[in-house]
Amino acid sequence: DAGVIQSPRHEVTEMGQEVTLRCKPISGHNSLFWYRQTMMRGLELLIYFNNNVPIDDSGMPEDRFSAKMPNASFSTLKIQPSEPRDSAVYFCASSETTDTQYFGPGTRLTVL
Amino acid sequence: AQSVTQLDSHVSVSEGTPVLLRCNYSSSYSPSLFWYVQHPNKGLQLLLKYTSAATLVKGINGFEAEFKKSETSFHLTKPSAHMSDAAEYFCALNYGQNFVFGPGTRLSVLP
C-alpha cells in the first residue's frame, strides 16, 4: 500500500488567499484525522471523520477552516482566507478503527 | 479527562548507550498507548503500541516500552542508541474516539 498520501507537500501563499490541502487515506481505513503541528503548540487535532462523517471538529481554530470528506478515499482541508499564523505543517492520518493511526508525510504551509 | 505527559522535552545520549524516554498518562479507563517517532521533515511513524495484552511491548528498530498501570507510565527504552535514532518521539493514548498526543521529546545522539 502507498500509505497516506498528501498534496501538495509544500505550499507558499500570500495572506488572504484560499488554501486547499488534500489527503488520500489508506484504502480500507474508515477514520481520517487532520492535525496541525507548530513549534509553539505541538501537534493539535483539528478534526476527524469516521465513515466520511465529521465526528469531532472542536479543534478547528475558527470559521476560516473547513474540512470535507466526500468519499472514503479523499478529504480536503481548506483555509479561507489564510493568515500568517496559519503557517504550520498539516498532517493527515487514517486508521482502520480509531486505534492505530498512520500518518502522511505532511504539507508544509507558509503564509506570507 | 485524559492526558499524556512527556517529562523531558529534550534527551541527549551518546551513541551505544541506553535510551529512556518517559511518558506518563492520565485516563479514567484502560487506554491503548502508543509511541510514534518523527524524523526531520517527515510524518509520524508508529514505533509500538500497547492494547492490554503483554505489558512489555516490543517495537521496531530495537525499541520497547513497558506499561505500568500502578505508575501510569509507558516509558520507551532502547539498550543501545544509534545515530539514526535522533528524532522527535511522541507518546499518545487512545480510548474510544479520543486520541491524545504528548508534547514530544527530542532525542539527540552524540557520536
Short mmCIF file of C-alpha atoms in Angstrom, two decimals:
data_model
loop_
_atom_site.label_atom_id
_atom_site.label_comp_id
_atom_site.label_asym_id
_atom_site.label_seq_id
_atom_site.Cartn_x
_atom_site.Cartn_y
_atom_site.Cartn_z
CA ASP A 1 0.00 0.00 0.00
CA ALA A 2 1.21 3.52 -0.75
CA GLY A 3 0.31 4.78 2.69
CA VAL A 4 -1.45 8.05 3.36
CA ILE A 5 -0.91 10.49 0.51
CA GLN A 6 -0.95 14.24 0.98
CA SER A 7 -0.68 17.02 -1.54
CA PRO A 8 0.86 19.40 -2.01
CA ARG A 9 3.98 18.71 0.08
CA HIS A 10 4.81 22.39 0.24
CA GLU A 11 2.58 25.41 -0.22
CA VAL A 12 3.58 29.05 -0.12
CA THR A 13 0.81 31.59 -0.43
CA GLU A 14 0.01 35.15 0.42
CA MET A 15 -2.22 36.29 3.20
CA GLY A 16 -5.87 36.36 2.18
CA GLN A 17 -5.59 33.60 -0.39
CA GLU A 18 -7.52 30.35 -0.23
CA VAL A 19 -5.53 27.23 0.52
CA THR A 20 -6.70 23.66 -0.06
CA LEU A 21 -4.84 20.69 1.34
CA ARG A 22 -5.63 17.20 0.11
CA CYS A 23 -5.44 13.76 1.62
CA LYS A 24 -5.94 10.24 0.37
CA PRO A 25 -6.22 7.76 3.25
CA ILE A 26 -5.07 4.17 3.19
CA SER A 27 -7.57 2.01 1.35
CA GLY A 28 -9.96 0.28 3.74
CA HIS A 29 -9.42 2.72 6.59
CA ASN A 30 -12.63 4.25 7.84
CA SER A 31 -11.30 7.01 10.08
CA LEU A 32 -9.40 10.10 8.94
CA PHE A 33 -7.73 12.78 11.03
CA TRP A 34 -6.33 16.23 10.30
CA TYR A 35 -3.59 17.59 12.54
CA ARG A 36 -1.61 20.81 12.67
CA GLN A 37 1.95 20.91 14.01
CA THR A 38 3.80 24.03 15.10
CA MET A 39 6.78 24.64 17.32
CA MET A 40 4.70 26.64 19.76
CA ARG A 41 1.66 24.39 20.07
CA GLY A 42 2.97 20.97 19.09
CA LEU A 43 0.60 18.50 17.43
CA GLU A 44 -3.04 19.54 17.50
CA LEU A 45 -6.00 17.50 16.32
CA LEU A 46 -8.19 19.69 14.12
CA ILE A 47 -10.95 17.34 13.05
CA TYR A 48 -11.62 13.70 12.47
CA PHE A 49 -14.04 11.73 10.33
CA ASN A 50 -15.47 8.29 10.78
CA ASN A 51 -17.08 6.68 7.74
CA ASN A 52 -16.86 10.05 5.98
CA VAL A 53 -18.84 11.82 8.70
CA PRO A 54 -17.21 14.54 10.81
CA ILE A 55 -17.24 13.33 14.40
CA ASP A 56 -15.30 15.97 16.27
CA ASP A 57 -14.31 19.35 14.85
CA SER A 58 -13.72 21.06 18.16
CA GLY A 59 -10.06 21.55 17.26
CA MET A 60 -10.78 23.61 14.17
CA PRO A 61 -9.40 27.04 15.04
CA GLU A 62 -12.13 29.20 13.56
CA ASP A 63 -14.58 29.57 10.72
CA ARG A 64 -11.80 30.17 8.23
CA PHE A 65 -11.04 26.45 8.44
CA SER A 66 -13.27 23.83 6.88
CA ALA A 67 -12.85 20.15 6.08
CA LYS A 68 -14.74 17.76 3.89
CA MET A 69 -14.68 14.09 3.11
CA PRO A 70 -16.89 13.50 0.08
CA ASN A 71 -15.94 9.82 -0.15
CA ALA A 72 -13.86 7.18 1.59
CA SER A 73 -10.75 7.90 -0.45
CA PHE A 74 -10.45 11.68 -0.33
CA SER A 75 -10.52 14.56 2.10
CA THR A 76 -9.73 18.26 1.92
CA LEU A 77 -8.82 20.88 4.48
CA LYS A 78 -9.50 24.40 3.31
CA ILE A 79 -8.37 27.70 4.80
CA GLN A 80 -10.11 30.81 3.51
CA PRO A 81 -8.79 33.44 3.91
CA SER A 82 -5.35 32.33 5.03
CA GLU A 83 -3.31 34.27 7.57
CA PRO A 84 0.40 34.16 8.50
CA ARG A 85 -0.43 32.47 11.81
CA ASP A 86 -1.77 29.50 9.85
CA SER A 87 1.78 28.66 8.80
CA ALA A 88 2.43 25.13 10.04
CA VAL A 89 2.80 21.54 8.93
CA TYR A 90 -0.56 19.89 8.39
CA PHE A 91 -0.76 16.13 8.72
CA CYS A 92 -3.43 13.75 7.64
CA ALA A 93 -3.72 10.34 9.29
CA SER A 94 -6.00 7.39 8.79
CA SER A 95 -6.90 4.31 10.78
CA GLU A 96 -8.89 1.14 10.33
CA THR A 97 -10.69 1.81 13.56
CA THR A 98 -9.88 4.70 15.84
CA ASP A 99 -6.91 2.76 17.17
CA THR A 100 -3.54 2.90 15.38
CA GLN A 101 -3.19 5.96 13.19
CA TYR A 102 -0.96 6.05 10.12
CA PHE A 103 0.35 9.44 9.14
CA GLY A 104 1.02 11.03 5.80
CA PRO A 105 4.21 13.00 5.08
CA GLY A 106 2.54 16.32 5.80
CA THR A 107 2.03 19.58 3.95
CA ARG A 108 4.27 22.45 4.96
CA LEU A 109 2.21 25.64 4.62
CA THR A 110 3.79 29.08 4.61
CA VAL A 111 1.51 32.11 4.52
CA LEU A 112 3.36 35.33 3.77
CA ALA B 1 -10.18 13.81 31.15
CA GLN B 2 -7.32 12.03 29.50
CA SER B 3 -3.83 13.42 29.09
CA VAL B 4 -0.27 12.46 28.23
CA THR B 5 2.82 13.93 29.83
CA GLN B 6 6.32 13.59 28.48
CA LEU B 7 8.59 14.71 31.24
CA ASP B 8 11.59 15.61 29.13
CA SER B 9 11.42 17.96 26.18
CA HIS B 10 14.97 17.01 25.17
CA VAL B 11 17.15 13.97 25.91
CA SER B 12 20.75 13.65 24.81
CA VAL B 13 22.66 10.35 24.84
CA SER B 14 25.90 9.06 23.42
CA GLU B 15 25.88 6.50 20.64
CA GLY B 16 25.86 2.99 22.06
CA THR B 17 24.37 3.99 25.43
CA PRO B 18 20.83 3.21 26.62
CA VAL B 19 17.85 5.40 25.80
CA LEU B 20 15.00 6.18 28.19
CA LEU B 21 12.13 8.42 27.14
CA ARG B 22 9.49 8.92 29.78
CA CYS B 23 5.75 9.03 29.33
CA ASN B 24 3.00 9.24 31.92
CA TYR B 25 -0.68 9.23 31.21
CA SER B 26 -3.92 10.07 32.90
CA SER B 27 -7.05 8.20 31.98
CA SER B 28 -10.23 7.12 33.67
CA TYR B 29 -10.23 3.96 31.60
CA SER B 30 -7.73 1.46 30.28
CA PRO B 31 -6.39 3.17 27.21
CA SER B 32 -4.36 1.98 24.28
CA LEU B 33 -0.91 3.58 24.36
CA PHE B 34 1.43 4.35 21.51
CA TRP B 35 4.87 5.64 20.72
CA TYR B 36 5.50 7.42 17.44
CA VAL B 37 8.76 8.72 16.00
CA GLN B 38 9.14 11.72 13.72
CA HIS B 39 12.33 12.28 11.79
CA PRO B 40 13.04 15.79 10.49
CA ASN B 41 10.63 16.86 7.76
CA LYS B 42 8.82 13.54 7.91
CA GLY B 43 5.47 12.31 9.14
CA LEU B 44 4.95 10.35 12.32
CA GLN B 45 5.78 6.65 12.19
CA LEU B 46 4.38 4.11 14.63
CA LEU B 47 7.07 2.54 16.82
CA LEU B 48 4.90 0.33 19.01
CA LYS B 49 1.57 0.12 20.77
CA TYR B 50 0.05 -1.38 23.89
CA THR B 51 -3.51 -2.65 23.85
CA SER B 52 -3.99 -4.56 27.13
CA ALA B 53 -2.07 -7.66 26.12
CA ALA B 54 1.53 -8.16 27.31
CA THR B 55 2.77 -5.26 29.40
CA LEU B 56 6.19 -5.29 27.73
CA VAL B 57 5.80 -4.28 24.13
CA LYS B 58 8.47 -4.65 21.50
CA GLY B 59 8.55 -2.31 18.56
CA ILE B 60 10.61 -1.57 15.53
CA ASN B 61 14.30 -0.62 15.49
CA GLY B 62 15.01 -2.27 18.84
CA PHE B 63 12.69 -0.09 20.90
CA GLU B 64 10.43 -1.42 23.59
CA ALA B 65 8.09 0.02 26.19
CA GLU B 66 6.64 -1.27 29.42
CA PHE B 67 3.14 -0.50 30.57
CA LYS B 68 2.96 0.03 34.34
CA LYS B 69 -0.58 0.67 35.46
CA SER B 70 0.39 1.36 39.08
CA GLU B 71 2.70 4.14 37.92
CA THR B 72 0.51 5.22 34.97
CA SER B 73 3.67 5.10 32.88
CA PHE B 74 4.65 3.84 29.45
CA HIS B 75 8.35 4.62 29.15
CA LEU B 76 10.24 3.92 25.94
CA THR B 77 13.65 2.26 26.07
CA LYS B 78 16.38 1.01 23.80
CA PRO B 79 19.54 -0.74 25.02
CA SER B 80 21.94 0.96 22.64
CA ALA B 81 21.35 4.22 20.80
CA HIS B 82 22.23 4.62 17.16
CA MET B 83 22.82 7.87 15.34
CA SER B 84 19.75 7.19 13.22
CA ASP B 85 17.58 7.26 16.36
CA ALA B 86 17.92 11.04 16.59
CA ALA B 87 14.36 12.29 16.13
CA GLU B 88 11.27 13.55 17.93
CA TYR B 89 9.30 10.95 19.88
CA PHE B 90 5.63 11.23 20.77
CA CYS B 91 3.69 9.25 23.30
CA ALA B 92 -0.05 9.01 22.69
CA LEU B 93 -3.12 7.38 24.14
CA ASN B 94 -6.39 6.32 22.65
CA TYR B 95 -9.65 5.35 24.24
CA GLY B 96 -12.68 5.06 22.06
CA GLN B 97 -12.71 8.10 19.83
CA ASN B 98 -10.38 10.16 21.98
CA PHE B 99 -6.77 10.33 20.72
CA VAL B 100 -4.30 12.45 22.69
CA PHE B 101 -0.62 13.12 21.90
CA GLY B 102 2.06 14.22 24.34
CA PRO B 103 4.20 17.28 23.58
CA GLY B 104 7.10 15.21 22.31
CA THR B 105 10.69 14.51 23.36
CA ARG B 106 13.57 15.38 21.10
CA LEU B 107 16.29 12.74 21.22
CA SER B 108 19.83 13.74 20.29
CA VAL B 109 22.50 11.08 19.81
CA LEU B 110 26.08 12.21 20.18
CA PRO B 111 28.95 10.42 18.43
#
